[in-house]
PDB file of C-alpha atoms and ligand atoms in Angstrom:
ATOM      1  CA  MET A   1       0.000   0.000   0.000  1.00  0.00           C
ATOM      2  CA  ALA A   2       1.375   3.433  -0.915  1.00  0.00           C
ATOM      3  CA  ASP A   3       2.336   5.675   1.983  1.00  0.00           C
ATOM      4  CA  LYS A   4      -0.202   8.404   2.546  1.00  0.00           C
ATOM      5  CA  PRO A   5       1.412  11.833   2.934  1.00  0.00           C
ATOM      6  CA  ALA A   6       1.069  13.191   6.464  1.00  0.00           C
ATOM      7  CA  PHE A   7      -0.417  16.391   5.067  1.00  0.00           C
ATOM      8  CA  GLN A   8      -1.900  17.057   1.654  1.00  0.00           C
ATOM      9  CA  MET A   9      -1.079  20.421   0.077  1.00  0.00           C
ATOM     10  CA  ASP A  10      -4.171  22.576  -0.575  1.00  0.00           C
ATOM     11  CA  ALA A  11      -5.680  21.757  -3.963  1.00  0.00           C
ATOM     12  CA  ASP A  12      -5.605  25.378  -5.194  1.00  0.00           C
ATOM     13  CA  TRP A  13      -1.904  25.790  -4.388  1.00  0.00           C
ATOM     14  CA  LEU A  14       1.081  25.762  -6.671  1.00  0.00           C
ATOM     15  CA  PRO A  15       4.288  24.036  -5.540  1.00  0.00           C
ATOM     16  CA  PHE A  16       7.549  25.989  -5.746  1.00  0.00           C
ATOM     17  CA  HIS A  17       9.273  26.278  -9.125  1.00  0.00           C
ATOM     18  CA  PRO A  18      11.130  23.002  -9.782  1.00  0.00           C
ATOM     19  CA  ASN A  19      13.970  24.436 -11.899  1.00  0.00           C
ATOM     20  CA  PRO A  20      14.349  28.220 -11.707  1.00  0.00           C
ATOM     21  CA  SER A  21      16.433  29.971 -14.332  1.00  0.00           C
ATOM     22  CA  LYS A  22      19.974  31.116 -13.604  1.00  0.00           C
ATOM     23  CA  PRO A  23      19.734  34.865 -12.946  1.00  0.00           C
ATOM     24  CA  ALA A  24      21.763  37.224 -15.116  1.00  0.00           C
ATOM     25  CA  TYR A  25      22.339  39.421 -12.054  1.00  0.00           C
ATOM     26  CA  VAL A  26      25.165  38.241  -9.784  1.00  0.00           C
ATOM     27  CA  PRO A  27      24.675  39.329  -6.133  1.00  0.00           C
ATOM     28  CA  PRO A  28      27.690  40.726  -4.266  1.00  0.00           C
ATOM     29  CA  PRO A  29      29.736  38.297  -2.122  1.00  0.00           C
ATOM     30  CA  GLY A  30      28.006  37.560   1.174  1.00  0.00           C
ATOM     31  CA  ALA A  31      24.496  38.363  -0.085  1.00  0.00           C
ATOM     32  CA  VAL A  32      21.608  37.437   2.240  1.00  0.00           C
ATOM     33  CA  ASP A  33      18.169  36.185   1.201  1.00  0.00           C
ATOM     34  CA  ALA A  34      16.415  37.892   4.127  1.00  0.00           C
ATOM     35  CA  HIS A  35      12.898  36.526   3.682  1.00  0.00           C
ATOM     36  CA  CYS A  36      12.275  32.856   3.055  1.00  0.00           C
ATOM     37  CA  HIS A  37      10.569  29.964   4.787  1.00  0.00           C
ATOM     38  CA  VAL A  38      10.935  26.258   5.474  1.00  0.00           C
ATOM     39  CA  PHE A  39       7.812  24.091   5.565  1.00  0.00           C
ATOM     40  CA  GLY A  40       7.869  20.733   7.316  1.00  0.00           C
ATOM     41  CA  PRO A  41       8.406  18.168   6.072  1.00  0.00           C
ATOM     42  CA  GLY A  42       5.007  17.599   7.612  1.00  0.00           C
ATOM     43  CA  ASP A  43       5.733  14.078   8.836  1.00  0.00           C
ATOM     44  CA  VAL A  44       8.686  15.418  10.892  1.00  0.00           C
ATOM     45  CA  PHE A  45       7.470  18.922  11.768  1.00  0.00           C
ATOM     46  CA  PRO A  46       3.657  18.787  11.647  1.00  0.00           C
ATOM     47  CA  TYR A  47       1.706  21.807  10.467  1.00  0.00           C
ATOM     48  CA  ALA A  48      -0.214  23.681  13.154  1.00  0.00           C
ATOM     49  CA  PRO A  49      -3.807  22.622  13.846  1.00  0.00           C
ATOM     50  CA  GLU A  50      -4.917  26.284  13.674  1.00  0.00           C
ATOM     51  CA  ARG A  51      -3.311  26.889  10.248  1.00  0.00           C
ATOM     52  CA  LYS A  52      -5.305  28.527   7.448  1.00  0.00           C
ATOM     53  CA  TYR A  53      -3.529  26.602   4.691  1.00  0.00           C
ATOM     54  CA  THR A  54      -1.537  23.439   4.201  1.00  0.00           C
ATOM     55  CA  PRO A  55       1.600  24.089   2.133  1.00  0.00           C
ATOM     56  CA  CYS A  56       3.817  21.832   0.088  1.00  0.00           C
ATOM     57  CA  ASP A  57       6.765  20.520   2.071  1.00  0.00           C
ATOM     58  CA  ALA A  58       9.724  22.849   1.527  1.00  0.00           C
ATOM     59  CA  PRO A  59      12.617  21.422   3.537  1.00  0.00           C
ATOM     60  CA  LYS A  60      15.889  23.097   4.415  1.00  0.00           C
ATOM     61  CA  GLU A  61      17.972  21.095   1.936  1.00  0.00           C
ATOM     62  CA  LYS A  62      15.978  22.599  -0.943  1.00  0.00           C
ATOM     63  CA  LEU A  63      16.494  26.072   0.507  1.00  0.00           C
ATOM     64  CA  TRP A  64      20.274  25.606   0.720  1.00  0.00           C
ATOM     65  CA  ALA A  65      20.352  24.388  -2.896  1.00  0.00           C
ATOM     66  CA  LEU A  66      18.394  27.430  -4.044  1.00  0.00           C
ATOM     67  CA  ARG A  67      20.641  29.771  -2.018  1.00  0.00           C
ATOM     68  CA  ASP A  68      23.746  28.408  -3.737  1.00  0.00           C
ATOM     69  CA  TYR A  69      22.171  28.309  -7.193  1.00  0.00           C
ATOM     70  CA  LEU A  70      21.016  31.934  -7.043  1.00  0.00           C
ATOM     71  CA  GLY A  71      24.409  33.152  -5.802  1.00  0.00           C
ATOM     72  CA  PHE A  72      23.499  33.943  -2.198  1.00  0.00           C
ATOM     73  CA  SER A  73      25.490  33.132   0.944  1.00  0.00           C
ATOM     74  CA  ARG A  74      22.995  33.250   3.782  1.00  0.00           C
ATOM     75  CA  ASN A  75      19.294  33.095   4.649  1.00  0.00           C
ATOM     76  CA  VAL A  76      16.922  34.651   7.123  1.00  0.00           C
ATOM     77  CA  ILE A  77      14.194  32.069   7.695  1.00  0.00           C
ATOM     78  CA  VAL A  78      10.880  33.532   8.788  1.00  0.00           C
ATOM     79  CA  GLN A  79       8.303  31.490  10.678  1.00  0.00           C
ATOM     80  CA  ALA A  80       5.193  31.123   8.531  1.00  0.00           C
ATOM     81  CA  THR A  81       1.675  30.904   9.890  1.00  0.00           C
ATOM     82  CA  CYS A  82       1.170  27.288   8.810  1.00  0.00           C
ATOM     83  CA  HIS A  83       3.560  26.294  11.608  1.00  0.00           C
ATOM     84  CA  GLY A  84       1.799  28.501  14.175  1.00  0.00           C
ATOM     85  CA  ALA A  85       3.988  29.154  17.217  1.00  0.00           C
ATOM     86  CA  ASP A  86       5.796  25.832  16.846  1.00  0.00           C
ATOM     87  CA  ASN A  87       9.236  26.961  15.650  1.00  0.00           C
ATOM     88  CA  ARG A  88      10.843  23.515  15.446  1.00  0.00           C
ATOM     89  CA  ALA A  89      11.213  23.476  11.650  1.00  0.00           C
ATOM     90  CA  VAL A  90      12.935  26.874  11.654  1.00  0.00           C
ATOM     91  CA  VAL A  91      15.161  25.946  14.600  1.00  0.00           C
ATOM     92  CA  ASP A  92      16.132  22.671  12.936  1.00  0.00           C
ATOM     93  CA  ALA A  93      17.107  24.571   9.790  1.00  0.00           C
ATOM     94  CA  LEU A  94      19.093  27.191  11.729  1.00  0.00           C
ATOM     95  CA  GLN A  95      20.984  24.504  13.620  1.00  0.00           C
ATOM     96  CA  ALA A  96      21.807  22.682  10.387  1.00  0.00           C
ATOM     97  CA  SER A  97      22.919  25.814   8.555  1.00  0.00           C
ATOM     98  CA  GLY A  98      26.454  26.029   9.890  1.00  0.00           C
ATOM     99  CA  GLY A  99      25.839  29.624  10.941  1.00  0.00           C
ATOM    100  CA  ARG A 100      24.598  30.620   7.500  1.00  0.00           C
ATOM    101  CA  ALA A 101      20.989  31.174   8.558  1.00  0.00           C
ATOM    102  CA  ARG A 102      19.305  33.255  11.201  1.00  0.00           C
ATOM    103  CA  GLY A 103      15.604  33.213  12.010  1.00  0.00           C
ATOM    104  CA  VAL A 104      12.428  35.032  12.957  1.00  0.00           C
ATOM    105  CA  ALA A 105      10.056  33.098  15.240  1.00  0.00           C
ATOM    106  CA  THR A 106       6.437  33.303  16.304  1.00  0.00           C
ATOM    107  CA  VAL A 107       5.748  33.118  20.032  1.00  0.00           C
ATOM    108  CA  ARG A 108       2.773  33.470  22.357  1.00  0.00           C
ATOM    109  CA  ARG A 109       2.760  35.126  25.765  1.00  0.00           C
ATOM    110  CA  SER A 110       3.054  31.642  27.293  1.00  0.00           C
ATOM    111  CA  VAL A 111       6.632  31.333  25.989  1.00  0.00           C
ATOM    112  CA  THR A 112       9.095  30.887  28.855  1.00  0.00           C
ATOM    113  CA  ASP A 113      12.357  32.778  29.305  1.00  0.00           C
ATOM    114  CA  GLU A 114      14.191  29.478  28.837  1.00  0.00           C
ATOM    115  CA  GLU A 115      12.437  28.934  25.504  1.00  0.00           C
ATOM    116  CA  LEU A 116      13.371  32.443  24.369  1.00  0.00           C
ATOM    117  CA  GLN A 117      16.988  31.777  25.356  1.00  0.00           C
ATOM    118  CA  ALA A 118      16.973  28.510  23.403  1.00  0.00           C
ATOM    119  CA  LEU A 119      15.586  30.268  20.315  1.00  0.00           C
ATOM    120  CA  ASP A 120      18.276  32.923  20.664  1.00  0.00           C
ATOM    121  CA  ALA A 121      20.989  30.279  20.940  1.00  0.00           C
ATOM    122  CA  ALA A 122      19.672  28.640  17.760  1.00  0.00           C
ATOM    123  CA  GLY A 123      19.979  31.927  15.858  1.00  0.00           C
ATOM    124  CA  VAL A 124      16.554  33.539  16.175  1.00  0.00           C
ATOM    125  CA  ARG A 125      16.842  37.330  16.152  1.00  0.00           C
ATOM    126  CA  GLY A 126      13.226  38.462  15.964  1.00  0.00           C
ATOM    127  CA  VAL A 127       9.532  37.673  16.321  1.00  0.00           C
ATOM    128  CA  ARG A 128       6.849  38.078  13.680  1.00  0.00           C
ATOM    129  CA  PHE A 129       3.481  39.699  14.310  1.00  0.00           C
ATOM    130  CA  ASN A 130       1.055  38.876  11.517  1.00  0.00           C
ATOM    131  CA  PHE A 131      -2.000  41.042  10.864  1.00  0.00           C
ATOM    132  CA  VAL A 132      -3.120  39.523   7.554  1.00  0.00           C
ATOM    133  CA  LYS A 133      -6.643  38.344   8.301  1.00  0.00           C
ATOM    134  CA  ARG A 134      -6.715  35.484   5.801  1.00  0.00           C
ATOM    135  CA  LEU A 135      -3.618  34.031   7.514  1.00  0.00           C
ATOM    136  CA  VAL A 136      -4.244  34.328  11.246  1.00  0.00           C
ATOM    137  CA  ASP A 137      -6.768  35.025  13.972  1.00  0.00           C
ATOM    138  CA  ALA A 138      -5.640  38.317  15.465  1.00  0.00           C
ATOM    139  CA  LEU A 139      -3.758  38.217  18.750  1.00  0.00           C
ATOM    140  CA  PRO A 140      -4.779  40.813  21.350  1.00  0.00           C
ATOM    141  CA  ARG A 141      -2.552  43.871  21.244  1.00  0.00           C
ATOM    142  CA  ASP A 142      -1.713  43.686  24.928  1.00  0.00           C
ATOM    143  CA  GLU A 143      -0.260  40.233  24.288  1.00  0.00           C
ATOM    144  CA  LEU A 144       1.843  41.568  21.406  1.00  0.00           C
ATOM    145  CA  LEU A 145       3.126  44.449  23.549  1.00  0.00           C
ATOM    146  CA  GLU A 146       3.977  42.024  26.324  1.00  0.00           C
ATOM    147  CA  ILE A 147       5.942  39.863  23.874  1.00  0.00           C
ATOM    148  CA  ALA A 148       7.662  42.979  22.507  1.00  0.00           C
ATOM    149  CA  GLN A 149       8.861  43.921  25.999  1.00  0.00           C
ATOM    150  CA  ARG A 150      10.106  40.380  26.621  1.00  0.00           C
ATOM    151  CA  ILE A 151      12.161  40.108  23.430  1.00  0.00           C
ATOM    152  CA  LYS A 152      13.630  43.612  23.612  1.00  0.00           C
ATOM    153  CA  PRO A 153      16.351  42.735  26.165  1.00  0.00           C
ATOM    154  CA  LEU A 154      17.552  39.993  23.834  1.00  0.00           C
ATOM    155  CA  GLY A 155      18.292  42.639  21.195  1.00  0.00           C
ATOM    156  CA  TRP A 156      15.677  41.104  18.901  1.00  0.00           C
ATOM    157  CA  HIS A 157      13.433  43.018  16.516  1.00  0.00           C
ATOM    158  CA  ILE A 158       9.808  42.650  15.410  1.00  0.00           C
ATOM    159  CA  VAL A 159       8.715  41.745  11.887  1.00  0.00           C
ATOM    160  CA  ILE A 160       5.207  42.901  10.977  1.00  0.00           C
ATOM    161  CA  TYR A 161       3.048  41.664   8.120  1.00  0.00           C
ATOM    162  CA  PHE A 162      -0.050  43.605   7.108  1.00  0.00           C
ATOM    163  CA  GLU A 163      -1.841  44.893   4.005  1.00  0.00           C
ATOM    164  CA  ALA A 164      -1.827  48.579   3.022  1.00  0.00           C
ATOM    165  CA  GLN A 165      -5.514  49.173   3.674  1.00  0.00           C
ATOM    166  CA  GLU A 166      -4.983  48.185   7.335  1.00  0.00           C
ATOM    167  CA  LEU A 167      -2.153  50.662   7.982  1.00  0.00           C
ATOM    168  CA  PRO A 168      -4.249  53.687   9.055  1.00  0.00           C
ATOM    169  CA  GLU A 169      -5.819  51.668  11.849  1.00  0.00           C
ATOM    170  CA  LEU A 170      -2.580  49.948  12.884  1.00  0.00           C
ATOM    171  CA  TYR A 171      -0.278  52.983  12.593  1.00  0.00           C
ATOM    172  CA  ASP A 172      -0.300  54.116  16.227  1.00  0.00           C
ATOM    173  CA  PHE A 173       0.094  50.590  17.521  1.00  0.00           C
ATOM    174  CA  PHE A 174       3.077  50.013  15.242  1.00  0.00           C
ATOM    175  CA  THR A 175       4.807  53.229  16.283  1.00  0.00           C
ATOM    176  CA  SER A 176       4.385  52.258  19.936  1.00  0.00           C
ATOM    177  CA  LEU A 177       6.556  49.148  19.459  1.00  0.00           C
ATOM    178  CA  PRO A 178       9.817  49.468  21.405  1.00  0.00           C
ATOM    179  CA  THR A 179      12.299  47.763  19.056  1.00  0.00           C
ATOM    180  CA  VAL A 180      13.462  47.868  15.463  1.00  0.00           C
ATOM    181  CA  VAL A 181      10.409  46.975  13.348  1.00  0.00           C
ATOM    182  CA  VAL A 182      10.781  45.330   9.933  1.00  0.00           C
ATOM    183  CA  VAL A 183       7.821  45.581   7.552  1.00  0.00           C
ATOM    184  CA  ASP A 184       7.234  42.645   5.231  1.00  0.00           C
ATOM    185  CA  HIS A 185       6.824  43.410   1.523  1.00  0.00           C
ATOM    186  CA  MET A 186       6.588  47.228   1.857  1.00  0.00           C
ATOM    187  CA  GLY A 187       3.278  46.835   3.693  1.00  0.00           C
ATOM    188  CA  ARG A 188       1.737  45.225   0.613  1.00  0.00           C
ATOM    189  CA  PRO A 189       0.841  48.338  -1.413  1.00  0.00           C
ATOM    190  CA  ASP A 190      -1.854  48.299  -4.066  1.00  0.00           C
ATOM    191  CA  VAL A 191       0.454  48.934  -7.025  1.00  0.00           C
ATOM    192  CA  THR A 192      -2.422  50.012  -9.271  1.00  0.00           C
ATOM    193  CA  LYS A 193      -2.472  53.183  -7.155  1.00  0.00           C
ATOM    194  CA  PRO A 194       0.142  55.897  -7.730  1.00  0.00           C
ATOM    195  CA  VAL A 195       3.499  55.541  -6.014  1.00  0.00           C
ATOM    196  CA  ASP A 196       3.149  59.205  -4.907  1.00  0.00           C
ATOM    197  CA  GLY A 197      -0.517  58.786  -3.891  1.00  0.00           C
ATOM    198  CA  PRO A 198      -1.912  58.991  -0.337  1.00  0.00           C
ATOM    199  CA  GLU A 199      -1.903  55.259   0.404  1.00  0.00           C
ATOM    200  CA  PHE A 200       1.810  54.694  -0.198  1.00  0.00           C
ATOM    201  CA  ALA A 201       2.567  58.131   1.290  1.00  0.00           C
ATOM    202  CA  LEU A 202       1.371  56.847   4.661  1.00  0.00           C
ATOM    203  CA  PHE A 203       3.881  54.027   4.473  1.00  0.00           C
ATOM    204  CA  THR A 204       6.729  56.335   3.439  1.00  0.00           C
ATOM    205  CA  LYS A 205       5.738  58.675   6.289  1.00  0.00           C
ATOM    206  CA  LEU A 206       6.034  55.752   8.697  1.00  0.00           C
ATOM    207  CA  MET A 207       9.522  55.006   7.376  1.00  0.00           C
ATOM    208  CA  ARG A 208      10.599  58.651   7.311  1.00  0.00           C
ATOM    209  CA  GLU A 209       9.339  59.714  10.731  1.00  0.00           C
ATOM    210  CA  HIS A 210      10.178  56.525  12.625  1.00  0.00           C
ATOM    211  CA  THR A 211      13.770  55.577  12.003  1.00  0.00           C
ATOM    212  CA  ASN A 212      13.403  52.282  13.868  1.00  0.00           C
ATOM    213  CA  PHE A 213      11.314  51.046  10.879  1.00  0.00           C
ATOM    214  CA  TRP A 214      12.866  48.960   8.106  1.00  0.00           C
ATOM    215  CA  SER A 215      11.215  47.532   4.993  1.00  0.00           C
ATOM    216  CA  LYS A 216      11.619  44.377   2.990  1.00  0.00           C
ATOM    217  CA  VAL A 217      11.404  45.297  -0.682  1.00  0.00           C
ATOM    218  CA  SER A 218      10.278  41.782  -1.502  1.00  0.00           C
ATOM    219  CA  CYS A 219       7.422  39.902  -3.105  1.00  0.00           C
ATOM    220  CA  PRO A 220       6.819  41.527  -6.488  1.00  0.00           C
ATOM    221  CA  GLU A 221       5.088  38.262  -7.369  1.00  0.00           C
ATOM    222  CA  ARG A 222       2.381  38.931  -4.771  1.00  0.00           C
ATOM    223  CA  LEU A 223       1.898  42.597  -5.548  1.00  0.00           C
ATOM    224  CA  SER A 224       2.154  42.753  -9.332  1.00  0.00           C
ATOM    225  CA  LYS A 225      -0.758  42.893 -11.728  1.00  0.00           C
ATOM    226  CA  LEU A 226       1.586  42.887 -14.750  1.00  0.00           C
ATOM    227  CA  GLY A 227       3.359  39.758 -13.553  1.00  0.00           C
ATOM    228  CA  PRO A 228       6.614  38.075 -14.530  1.00  0.00           C
ATOM    229  CA  PRO A 229       9.329  38.277 -15.558  1.00  0.00           C
ATOM    230  CA  ALA A 230       9.808  42.041 -14.986  1.00  0.00           C
ATOM    231  CA  TYR A 231       7.094  42.796 -12.416  1.00  0.00           C
ATOM    232  CA  GLY A 232       7.374  46.330 -13.787  1.00  0.00           C
ATOM    233  CA  ASP A 233       4.469  47.801 -11.826  1.00  0.00           C
ATOM    234  CA  VAL A 234       6.112  46.921  -8.482  1.00  0.00           C
ATOM    235  CA  VAL A 235       9.563  48.270  -9.391  1.00  0.00           C
ATOM    236  CA  PRO A 236       8.791  52.006  -8.829  1.00  0.00           C
ATOM    237  CA  PHE A 237       7.476  51.278  -5.329  1.00  0.00           C
ATOM    238  CA  ALA A 238      10.477  49.190  -4.311  1.00  0.00           C
ATOM    239  CA  ARG A 239      12.972  51.546  -5.939  1.00  0.00           C
ATOM    240  CA  HIS A 240      11.463  54.516  -4.152  1.00  0.00           C
ATOM    241  CA  ILE A 241      11.894  52.786  -0.789  1.00  0.00           C
ATOM    242  CA  VAL A 242      15.453  51.632  -1.558  1.00  0.00           C
ATOM    243  CA  GLU A 243      16.550  55.088  -2.722  1.00  0.00           C
ATOM    244  CA  SER A 244      14.817  56.909   0.161  1.00  0.00           C
ATOM    245  CA  PHE A 245      15.914  54.587   2.971  1.00  0.00           C
ATOM    246  CA  PRO A 246      19.023  52.788   1.687  1.00  0.00           C
ATOM    247  CA  ASP A 247      20.233  51.785   5.158  1.00  0.00           C
ATOM    248  CA  ARG A 248      16.914  50.266   6.283  1.00  0.00           C
ATOM    249  CA  VAL A 249      15.938  47.912   3.469  1.00  0.00           C
ATOM    250  CA  LEU A 250      16.200  44.138   3.071  1.00  0.00           C
ATOM    251  CA  TRP A 251      15.503  41.818   0.153  1.00  0.00           C
ATOM    252  CA  GLY A 252      14.293  38.206   0.074  1.00  0.00           C
ATOM    253  CA  THR A 253      13.005  35.611  -2.332  1.00  0.00           C
ATOM    254  CA  ASP A 254       9.986  34.625  -0.205  1.00  0.00           C
ATOM    255  CA  TRP A 255      10.686  31.035  -1.306  1.00  0.00           C
ATOM    256  CA  PRO A 256       8.690  28.726  -1.388  1.00  0.00           C
ATOM    257  CA  HIS A 257       6.079  31.414  -2.065  1.00  0.00           C
ATOM    258  CA  PRO A 258       3.156  30.322   0.128  1.00  0.00           C
ATOM    259  CA  ASN A 259      -0.365  30.896  -1.138  1.00  0.00           C
ATOM    260  CA  MET A 260       0.551  31.591  -4.746  1.00  0.00           C
ATOM    261  CA  LYS A 261      -2.440  30.429  -6.761  1.00  0.00           C
ATOM    262  CA  THR A 262      -2.164  32.040 -10.197  1.00  0.00           C
ATOM    263  CA  HIS A 263       1.527  31.862 -11.017  1.00  0.00           C
ATOM    264  CA  MET A 264       4.565  30.437  -9.304  1.00  0.00           C
ATOM    265  CA  PRO A 265       7.522  32.771  -9.706  1.00  0.00           C
ATOM    266  CA  ASP A 266      10.795  31.687 -11.216  1.00  0.00           C
ATOM    267  CA  ASP A 267      13.260  32.634  -8.447  1.00  0.00           C
ATOM    268  CA  GLY A 268      15.882  33.535 -11.055  1.00  0.00           C
ATOM    269  CA  HIS A 269      13.523  36.196 -12.425  1.00  0.00           C
ATOM    270  CA  LEU A 270      13.035  37.599  -8.921  1.00  0.00           C
ATOM    271  CA  VAL A 271      16.811  37.991  -8.519  1.00  0.00           C
ATOM    272  CA  ASP A 272      16.943  39.784 -11.861  1.00  0.00           C
ATOM    273  CA  VAL A 273      14.552  42.437 -10.503  1.00  0.00           C
ATOM    274  CA  ILE A 274      17.174  43.499  -7.908  1.00  0.00           C
ATOM    275  CA  PRO A 275      19.198  45.816 -10.205  1.00  0.00           C
ATOM    276  CA  GLN A 276      15.941  47.513 -11.222  1.00  0.00           C
ATOM    277  CA  ILE A 277      15.059  48.386  -7.634  1.00  0.00           C
ATOM    278  CA  ALA A 278      18.634  49.009  -6.430  1.00  0.00           C
ATOM    279  CA  PRO A 279      20.284  50.457  -9.520  1.00  0.00           C
ATOM    280  CA  THR A 280      23.825  51.062  -8.220  1.00  0.00           C
ATOM    281  CA  ALA A 281      26.438  48.716  -6.799  1.00  0.00           C
ATOM    282  CA  ALA A 282      26.451  50.781  -3.589  1.00  0.00           C
ATOM    283  CA  LEU A 283      22.700  50.352  -3.092  1.00  0.00           C
ATOM    284  CA  GLN A 284      22.926  46.639  -3.864  1.00  0.00           C
ATOM    285  CA  GLN A 285      25.715  46.217  -1.304  1.00  0.00           C
ATOM    286  CA  LYS A 286      23.579  47.840   1.404  1.00  0.00           C
ATOM    287  CA  LEU A 287      20.397  45.977   0.446  1.00  0.00           C
ATOM    288  CA  LEU A 288      21.901  42.515   0.144  1.00  0.00           C
ATOM    289  CA  VAL A 289      24.907  42.524   2.492  1.00  0.00           C
ATOM    290  CA  ASP A 290      25.453  45.446   4.869  1.00  0.00           C
ATOM    291  CA  ASN A 291      21.878  45.885   6.123  1.00  0.00           C
ATOM    292  CA  PRO A 292      21.047  42.218   6.770  1.00  0.00           C
ATOM    293  CA  LEU A 293      24.412  41.721   8.475  1.00  0.00           C
ATOM    294  CA  ARG A 294      23.741  44.671  10.785  1.00  0.00           C
ATOM    295  CA  LEU A 295      20.396  43.212  11.809  1.00  0.00           C
ATOM    296  CA  TYR A 296      21.093  39.471  11.857  1.00  0.00           C
ATOM    297  CA  TRP A 297      24.877  39.048  12.252  1.00  0.00           C
ATOM    298  CA  PRO A 298      25.802  42.241  14.161  1.00  0.00           C
ATOM    299  CA  GLU A 299      28.754  40.496  15.781  1.00  0.00           C
ATOM    300  CA  GLU A 300      30.417  40.494  12.345  1.00  0.00           C
ATOM    301  CA  VAL A 301      29.966  44.223  11.833  1.00  0.00           C
ATOM    302  CA  ARG A 302      32.666  46.446  13.263  1.00  0.00           C
TER     303      ARG A 302
HETATM  304  C1  0GY B 401       4.821  35.542   2.992  1.00  0.00           C
HETATM  305  C2  0GY B 401       3.437  35.586   2.687  1.00  0.00           C
HETATM  306  C3  0GY B 401       2.356  34.868   3.017  1.00  0.00           C
HETATM  307  C4  0GY B 401       2.243  33.898   4.016  1.00  0.00           C
HETATM  308  C5  0GY B 401       2.921  33.879   5.141  1.00  0.00           C
HETATM  309  O1  0GY B 401       3.210  33.293   7.341  1.00  0.00           O
HETATM  310  C6  0GY B 401       2.615  33.049   6.301  1.00  0.00           C
HETATM  311  O2  0GY B 401       1.782  32.160   6.213  1.00  0.00           O
HETATM  312  O3  0GY B 401       3.950  34.693   5.310  1.00  0.00           O
HETATM  313  C7  0GY B 401       1.139  35.234   2.292  1.00  0.00           C
HETATM  314  O4  0GY B 401       0.262  34.377   2.124  1.00  0.00           O
HETATM  315  O5  0GY B 401       1.010  36.401   1.870  1.00  0.00           O
HETATM  316  O6  0GY B 401       5.344  36.506   3.528  1.00  0.00           O
HETATM  317  O7  0GY B 401       5.518  34.601   2.694  1.00  0.00           O
END
């Protein structure tokens, strides 16, 4: 009898690209893919009962192979909602990475100091607060603030994920957070609206007036209406953020691209967008090397 998979990927999901193209763009030495995930494998690291989707397995070995193929040196592995607050898959990957990966975890207020210390020892450097309603049931804000105060002494930061239409309501809460705050995917702008319009202006105001805020200029594949390979409608948004805040931006593949239902990006194409959004070697060095090292490997920065 054939083995039944422990978890069956959602029927409307696409698996990650099996053979991405080799990018024409060559990242600088030491480049960091600062937003990616590992999923399962589900029979070893089960998906969370409260998850809103069941992904394809995307184990660490595949992530290392992609890192090397695309010309990157290191990864920042971000806990995804399908694993809830069970960080074992991320921790396993960090411990197997030989120091070449750091992580962002998800915790609840029930986390103990010993558990936080163990995550830190494994290479976790932040927690993620997710406000995307299709992905999570919202946690009470007092719980998030409590977690923020507990992780601050560790020198960790907070990664926030939200969609642009939610920013007005969340703005004051975000600016009350006591650590560095990294925004996933530029706060998911609606790229059919103007880059100098009021919606994106609120996000740039957040970045300009609160210098503890950083942005990932990632995920053109989620934001674009024009689509691959150039994702040309997302480029002006990302380039504006990179040029305005060159010391507070990060880039990542978002592999294995959870919840992509219409097209699965070719990761080589995503890498080839980098010189469009960071058009000089100096900006690329900050985006891909200097900034992620400052946040995730500060002990290497003099
Ligand atoms: C992403 C995006 C998504 C999912 C998650 O934690 C997650 O489940 O991050 C998404 O569906 O937009 O950042 O990879």
